[in-house]
Coordinates of C-alpha atoms in Angstrom, one line a residue:
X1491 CA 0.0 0.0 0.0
X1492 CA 1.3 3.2 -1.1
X1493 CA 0.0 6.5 0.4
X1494 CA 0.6 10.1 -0.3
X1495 CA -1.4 12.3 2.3
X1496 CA -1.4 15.6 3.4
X1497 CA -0.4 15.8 7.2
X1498 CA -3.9 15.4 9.3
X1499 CA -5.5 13.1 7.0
X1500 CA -6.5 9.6 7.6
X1501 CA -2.8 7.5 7.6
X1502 CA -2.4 4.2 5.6
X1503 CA -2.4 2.1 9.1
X1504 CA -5.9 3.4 9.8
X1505 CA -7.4 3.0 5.9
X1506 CA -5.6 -0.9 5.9
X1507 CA -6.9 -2.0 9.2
X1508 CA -10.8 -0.4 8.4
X1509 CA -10.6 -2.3 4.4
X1510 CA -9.4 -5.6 6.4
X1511 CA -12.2 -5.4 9.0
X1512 CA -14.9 -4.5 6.5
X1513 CA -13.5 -7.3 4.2
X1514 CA -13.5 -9.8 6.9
X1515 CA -9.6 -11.2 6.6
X1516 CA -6.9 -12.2 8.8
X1517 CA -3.6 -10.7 8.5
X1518 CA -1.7 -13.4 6.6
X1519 CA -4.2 -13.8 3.7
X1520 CA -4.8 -9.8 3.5
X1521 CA -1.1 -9.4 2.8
X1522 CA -1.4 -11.1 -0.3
X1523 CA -4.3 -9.9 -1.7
X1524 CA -3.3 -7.3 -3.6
X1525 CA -1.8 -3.6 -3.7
X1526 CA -3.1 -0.4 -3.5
X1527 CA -1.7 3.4 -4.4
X1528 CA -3.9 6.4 -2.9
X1529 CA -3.8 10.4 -3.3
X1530 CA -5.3 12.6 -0.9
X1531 CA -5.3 17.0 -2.3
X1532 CA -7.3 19.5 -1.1
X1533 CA -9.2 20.8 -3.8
X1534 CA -11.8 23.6 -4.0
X1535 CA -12.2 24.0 0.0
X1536 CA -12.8 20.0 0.2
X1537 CA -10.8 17.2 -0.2
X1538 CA -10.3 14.5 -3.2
X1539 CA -9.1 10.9 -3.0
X1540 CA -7.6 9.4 -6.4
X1541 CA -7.6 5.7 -5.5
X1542 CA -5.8 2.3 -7.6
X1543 CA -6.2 -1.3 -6.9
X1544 CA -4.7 -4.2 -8.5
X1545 CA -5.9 -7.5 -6.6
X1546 CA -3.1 -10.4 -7.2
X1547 CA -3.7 -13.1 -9.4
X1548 CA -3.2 -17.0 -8.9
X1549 CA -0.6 -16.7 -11.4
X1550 CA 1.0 -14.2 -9.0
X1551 CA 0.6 -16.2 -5.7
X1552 CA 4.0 -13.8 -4.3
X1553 CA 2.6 -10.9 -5.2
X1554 CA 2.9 -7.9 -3.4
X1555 CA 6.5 -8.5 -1.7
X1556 CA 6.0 -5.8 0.7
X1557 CA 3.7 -7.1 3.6
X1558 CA 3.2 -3.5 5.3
X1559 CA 1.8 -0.4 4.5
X1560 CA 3.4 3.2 4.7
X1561 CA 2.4 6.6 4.7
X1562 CA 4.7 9.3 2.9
X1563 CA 4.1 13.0 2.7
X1564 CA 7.6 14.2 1.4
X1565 CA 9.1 15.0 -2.2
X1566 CA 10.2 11.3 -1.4
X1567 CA 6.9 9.7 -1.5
X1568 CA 6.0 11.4 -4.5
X1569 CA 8.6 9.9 -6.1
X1570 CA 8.0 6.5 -4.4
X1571 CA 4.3 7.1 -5.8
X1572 CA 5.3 7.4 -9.4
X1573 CA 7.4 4.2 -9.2
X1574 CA 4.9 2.1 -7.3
X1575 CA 3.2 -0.5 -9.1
X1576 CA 2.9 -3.9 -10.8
X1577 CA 5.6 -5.3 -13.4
X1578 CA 2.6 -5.8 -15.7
X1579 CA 1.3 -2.3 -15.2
X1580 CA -2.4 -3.6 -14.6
X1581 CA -3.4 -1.2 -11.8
X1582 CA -7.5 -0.6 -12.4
X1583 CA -8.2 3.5 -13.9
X1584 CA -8.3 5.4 -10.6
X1585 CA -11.1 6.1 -8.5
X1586 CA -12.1 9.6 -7.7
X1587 CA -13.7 10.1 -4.1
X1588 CA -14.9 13.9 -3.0
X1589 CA -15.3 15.1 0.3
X1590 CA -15.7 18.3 2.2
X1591 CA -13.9 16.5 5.0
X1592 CA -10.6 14.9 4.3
X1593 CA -11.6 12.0 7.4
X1594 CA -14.9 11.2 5.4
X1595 CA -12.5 9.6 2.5
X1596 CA -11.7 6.7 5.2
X1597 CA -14.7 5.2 4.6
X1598 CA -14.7 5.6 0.7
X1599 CA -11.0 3.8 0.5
X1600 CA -11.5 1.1 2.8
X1601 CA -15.0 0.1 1.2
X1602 CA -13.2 0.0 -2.5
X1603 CA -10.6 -1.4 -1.1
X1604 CA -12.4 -4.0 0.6
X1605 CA -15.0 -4.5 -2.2
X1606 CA -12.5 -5.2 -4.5
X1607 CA -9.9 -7.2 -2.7
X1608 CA -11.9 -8.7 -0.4
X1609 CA -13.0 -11.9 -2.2
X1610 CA -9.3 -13.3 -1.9
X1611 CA -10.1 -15.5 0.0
X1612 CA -12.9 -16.9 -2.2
X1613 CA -9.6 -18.0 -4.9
X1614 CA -7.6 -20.0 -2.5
X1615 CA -7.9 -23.7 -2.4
X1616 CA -9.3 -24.2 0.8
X1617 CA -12.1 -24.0 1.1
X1618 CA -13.1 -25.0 -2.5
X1619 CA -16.9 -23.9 -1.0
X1620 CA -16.0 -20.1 -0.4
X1621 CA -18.6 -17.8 -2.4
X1622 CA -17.1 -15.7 -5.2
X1623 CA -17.0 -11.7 -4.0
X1624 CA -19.8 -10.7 -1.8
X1625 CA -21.7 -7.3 -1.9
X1626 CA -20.5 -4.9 0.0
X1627 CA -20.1 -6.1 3.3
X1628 CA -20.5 -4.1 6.1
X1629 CA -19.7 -5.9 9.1
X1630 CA -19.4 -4.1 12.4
X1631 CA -16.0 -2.5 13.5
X1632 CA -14.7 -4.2 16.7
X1633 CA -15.3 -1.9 19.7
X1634 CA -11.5 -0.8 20.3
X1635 CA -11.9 0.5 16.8
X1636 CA -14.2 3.2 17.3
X1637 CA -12.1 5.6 19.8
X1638 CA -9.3 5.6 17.0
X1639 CA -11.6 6.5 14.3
X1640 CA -13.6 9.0 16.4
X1641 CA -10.1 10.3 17.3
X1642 CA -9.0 10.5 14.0
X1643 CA -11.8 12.1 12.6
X1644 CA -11.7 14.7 15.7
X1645 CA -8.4 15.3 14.3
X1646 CA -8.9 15.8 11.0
X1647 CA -12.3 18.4 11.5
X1648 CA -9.6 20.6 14.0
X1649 CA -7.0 19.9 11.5
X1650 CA -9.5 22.0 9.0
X1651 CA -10.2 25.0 11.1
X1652 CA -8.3 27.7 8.7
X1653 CA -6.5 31.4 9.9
X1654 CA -7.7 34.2 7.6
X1655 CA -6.1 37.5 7.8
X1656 CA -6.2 39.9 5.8
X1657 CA -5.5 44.3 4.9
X1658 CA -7.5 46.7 3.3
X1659 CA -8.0 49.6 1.8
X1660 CA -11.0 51.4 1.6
X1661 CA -13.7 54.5 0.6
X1662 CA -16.3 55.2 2.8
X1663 CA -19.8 57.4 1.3
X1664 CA -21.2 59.1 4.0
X1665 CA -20.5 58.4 7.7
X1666 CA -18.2 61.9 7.6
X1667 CA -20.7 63.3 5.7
X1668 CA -18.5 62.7 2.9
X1669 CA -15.9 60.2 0.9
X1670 CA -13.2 59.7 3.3
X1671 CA -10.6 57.3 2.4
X1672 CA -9.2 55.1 5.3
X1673 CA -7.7 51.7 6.1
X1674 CA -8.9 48.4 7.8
X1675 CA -7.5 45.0 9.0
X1676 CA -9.3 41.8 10.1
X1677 CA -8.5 38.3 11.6
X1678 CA -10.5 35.2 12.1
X1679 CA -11.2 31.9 12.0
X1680 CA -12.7 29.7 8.6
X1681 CA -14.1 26.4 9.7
X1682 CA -15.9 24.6 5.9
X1683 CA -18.4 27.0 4.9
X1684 CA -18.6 29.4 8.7
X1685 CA -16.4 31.8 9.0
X1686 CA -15.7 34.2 12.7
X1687 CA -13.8 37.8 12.0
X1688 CA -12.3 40.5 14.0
X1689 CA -11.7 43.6 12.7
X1690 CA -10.7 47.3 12.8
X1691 CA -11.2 50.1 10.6
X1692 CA -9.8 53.8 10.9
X1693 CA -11.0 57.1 8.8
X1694 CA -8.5 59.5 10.1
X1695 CA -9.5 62.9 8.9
X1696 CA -11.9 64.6 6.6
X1697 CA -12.6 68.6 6.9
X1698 CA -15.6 70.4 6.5
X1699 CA -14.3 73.9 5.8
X1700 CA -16.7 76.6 7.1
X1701 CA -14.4 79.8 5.9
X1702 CA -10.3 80.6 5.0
X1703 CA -8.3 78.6 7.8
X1704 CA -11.4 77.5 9.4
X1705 CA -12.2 74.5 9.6
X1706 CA -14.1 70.8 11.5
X1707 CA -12.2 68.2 11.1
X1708 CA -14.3 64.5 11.5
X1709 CA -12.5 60.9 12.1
X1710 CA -13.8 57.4 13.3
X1711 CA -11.9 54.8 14.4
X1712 CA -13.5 51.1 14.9
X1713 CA -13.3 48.0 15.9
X1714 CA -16.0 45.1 15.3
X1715 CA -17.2 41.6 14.5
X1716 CA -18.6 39.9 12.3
X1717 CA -19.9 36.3 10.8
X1718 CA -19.5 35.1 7.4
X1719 CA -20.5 32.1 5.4
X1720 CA -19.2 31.0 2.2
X1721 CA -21.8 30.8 -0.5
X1722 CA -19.3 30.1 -3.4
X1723 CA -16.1 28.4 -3.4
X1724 CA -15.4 28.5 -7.2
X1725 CA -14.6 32.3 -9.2
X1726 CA -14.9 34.2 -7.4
X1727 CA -14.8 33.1 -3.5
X1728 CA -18.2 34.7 -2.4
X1729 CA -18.7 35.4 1.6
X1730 CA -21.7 36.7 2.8
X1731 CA -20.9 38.9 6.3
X1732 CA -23.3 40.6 9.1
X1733 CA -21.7 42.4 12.7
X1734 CA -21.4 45.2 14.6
X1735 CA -18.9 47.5 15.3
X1736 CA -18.1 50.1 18.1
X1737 CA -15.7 52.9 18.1
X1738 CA -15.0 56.7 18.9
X1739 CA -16.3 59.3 16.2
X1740 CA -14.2 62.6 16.8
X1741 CA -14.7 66.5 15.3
X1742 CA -12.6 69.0 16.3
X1743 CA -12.9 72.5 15.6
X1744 CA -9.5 74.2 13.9
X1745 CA -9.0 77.7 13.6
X1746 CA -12.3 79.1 15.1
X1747 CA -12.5 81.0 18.2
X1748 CA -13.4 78.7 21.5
X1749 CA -12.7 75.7 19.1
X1750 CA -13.7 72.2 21.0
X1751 CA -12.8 69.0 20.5
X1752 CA -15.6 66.1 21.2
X1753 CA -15.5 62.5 20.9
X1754 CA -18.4 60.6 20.8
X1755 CA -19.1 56.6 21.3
X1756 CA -20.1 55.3 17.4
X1757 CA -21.8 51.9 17.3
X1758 CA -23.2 50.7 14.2
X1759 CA -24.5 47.5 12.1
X1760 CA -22.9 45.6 9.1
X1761 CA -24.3 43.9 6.2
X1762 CA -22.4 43.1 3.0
X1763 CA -19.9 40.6 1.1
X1764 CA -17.0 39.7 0.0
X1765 CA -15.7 38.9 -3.6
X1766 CA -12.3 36.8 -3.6
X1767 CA -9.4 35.8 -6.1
X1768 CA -7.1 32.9 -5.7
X1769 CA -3.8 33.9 -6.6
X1770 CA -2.3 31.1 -4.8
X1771 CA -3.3 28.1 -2.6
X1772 CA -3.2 30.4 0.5
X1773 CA -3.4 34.3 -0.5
X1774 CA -6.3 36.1 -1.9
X1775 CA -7.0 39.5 -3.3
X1776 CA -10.6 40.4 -2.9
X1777 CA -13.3 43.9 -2.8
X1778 CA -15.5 44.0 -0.2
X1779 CA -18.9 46.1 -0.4
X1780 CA -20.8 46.6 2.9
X1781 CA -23.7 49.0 4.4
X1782 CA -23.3 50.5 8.0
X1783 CA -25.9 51.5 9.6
X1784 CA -25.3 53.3 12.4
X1785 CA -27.6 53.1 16.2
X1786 CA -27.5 56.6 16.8
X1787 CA -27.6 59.7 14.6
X1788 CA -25.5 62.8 16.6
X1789 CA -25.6 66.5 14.9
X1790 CA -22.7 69.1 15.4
X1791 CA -22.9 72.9 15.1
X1792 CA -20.7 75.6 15.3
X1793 CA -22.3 79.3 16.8
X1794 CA -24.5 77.7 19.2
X1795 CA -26.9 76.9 16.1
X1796 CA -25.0 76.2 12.8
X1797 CA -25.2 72.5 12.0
X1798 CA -22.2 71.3 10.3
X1799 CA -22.8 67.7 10.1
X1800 CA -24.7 65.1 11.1
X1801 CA -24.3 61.2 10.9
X1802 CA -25.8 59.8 8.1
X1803 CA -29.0 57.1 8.3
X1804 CA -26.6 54.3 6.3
X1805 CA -23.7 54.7 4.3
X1806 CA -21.6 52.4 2.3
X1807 CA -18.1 50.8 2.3
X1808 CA -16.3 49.8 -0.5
X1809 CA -12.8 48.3 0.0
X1810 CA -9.8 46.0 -1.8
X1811 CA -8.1 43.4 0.5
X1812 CA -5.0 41.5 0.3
X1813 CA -4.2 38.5 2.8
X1814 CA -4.8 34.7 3.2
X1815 CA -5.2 31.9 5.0
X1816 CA -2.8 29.6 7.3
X1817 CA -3.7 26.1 7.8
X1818 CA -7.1 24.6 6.0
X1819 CA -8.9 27.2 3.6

């Protein structure tokens, strides 16, 4: 048995010793039954499984020589992969298996495996009264098998929680009463399809001038969270967001006579998405386009009864991001 893995993904020893328990053999005759080469890739946020067998013949009683199994995820075992096989070259087309958890593809492998090698036993002399291959059988698991494949399949579901992080850059309409151009960052967690961000944002300055050298000047600075899910995973990456945010929104008076500075608490609401490129198997370029909509609405003035601003019903966020992902994605 050859098999090339990622790290976290079901091992050869586990696959072998579920195929042999579904297939019903001791260890001695299982050896002997045949040989098996298996690829694990992510692909598209889930995982596939390209799977050959080649069950030995009775002209072939010796074959395979090797009576283990191992487990490679070096540049070795890719080599090791490509060399692997039988002198006459009769490996069956592979199999293609698809799952959104790499774990899942245990059961997919061991029941090929033990649908097609599994009636080995059936060509040996004794007993001349075995049945040819059954249909699938689907006997139970021992119970000392279950906490390793519970384990393992713990394993492999915390082995797909994902780091996103990523920078931005971005325009915001109207909650200066204006475009004001600012910057943001977020950080978070991507487990399948749910998604769990952090983030901050920061408009730093935009003046409303009110005559020559005299001026309010507006910020907002912000911090937030919010929860996605991933409605596409193809082109683009499509994540569909909702939070809230809370921050400080500042104007200060410059150049007037008695000028003040206030800072107010901002809190607001978030609704928008998030359009992604893969531009390698861990970073992504993307445009985000989100509404806030603000909880309160507070009004400034200058001379006791000028209003100069005040905060707008919604307004809407466009931004470009640049960042990735550590671990599963």
């Amino acid at each position: 048995m050859v098999w090339n893995v990622p790290p976290g993904c079901p091992d050869a020893r586990s696959v072998e010793a579920r195929a042999r328990n579904l297939a019903g053999a001791d260890a001695a005759t299982w050896a002997n039954t045949g040989s098996v080469r298996g690829r694990i890739a992510s692909d598209a946020g889930g995982w596939v499984l390209s799977l050959e067998i080649e069950r030995a013949t009775a002209d072939e009683p010796g074959r395979p020589s090797n009576s283990g199994s191992s487990s490679e995820s070096s540049a070795e075992s890719t080599e090791a992969y490509a060399a692997a096989g039988s002198p006459s070259g009769s490996f069956t087309p592979a199999r293609v298996f698809r799952a959104r958890d790499c774990g899942e593809l245990v059961e997919a492998a061991a029941v090929a495996i033990a649908l097609a090698l599994g009636g080995a036993d059936a060509e040996a002399p004794p007993p001349p009264e075995a049945p040819p291959v059954p249909s699938p059988p689907a006997p139970p698991a021992p119970e000392h098998d279950a906490p390793s494949g519970t384990g393992s399949s713990l394993a492999s579901r915390l082995e797909s929680i994902g780091a996103v992080a990523r920078a931005e850059a971005l325009v915001d309409t109207e909650s200066l009463g204006g475009l004001a151009l600012g910057a943001g960052a977020e950080l978070g967690v991507q487990w399948a399809a749910l998604g769990l961000r952090a983030y901050g944002v920061g408009l730093p300055s935009r003046q409303i001038q009110l005559a020559r050298e005299q001026y309010v000047e507006l910020s907002l600075w912000a911090a937030g969270l919010r929860g996605c899910y991933r409605a596409s995973d193809g082109l683009p990456l499509i994540d569909v967001c909702a939070g809230g945010e809370v921050g400080a929104f500042g104007a200060a008076g410059r150049g007037l006579i008695d000028s003040k500075v206030r800072r107010d608490v901002w809190s607001a609401t978030t609704w928008g998405a998030w359009f992604g490129l893969e531009l390698t198997d861990h970073l992504q370029a993307g445009t985000r386009l989100e509404a806030v909509v603000p909880l309160s609405r507070e009004r400034y003035f200058v001379n006791r009864g000028d209003l100069v601003h005040e905060m707008a019903g919604a307004s809407l966020r466009l931004s470009l991001s640049l960042g990735g992902t550590l671990g599963s994605h």
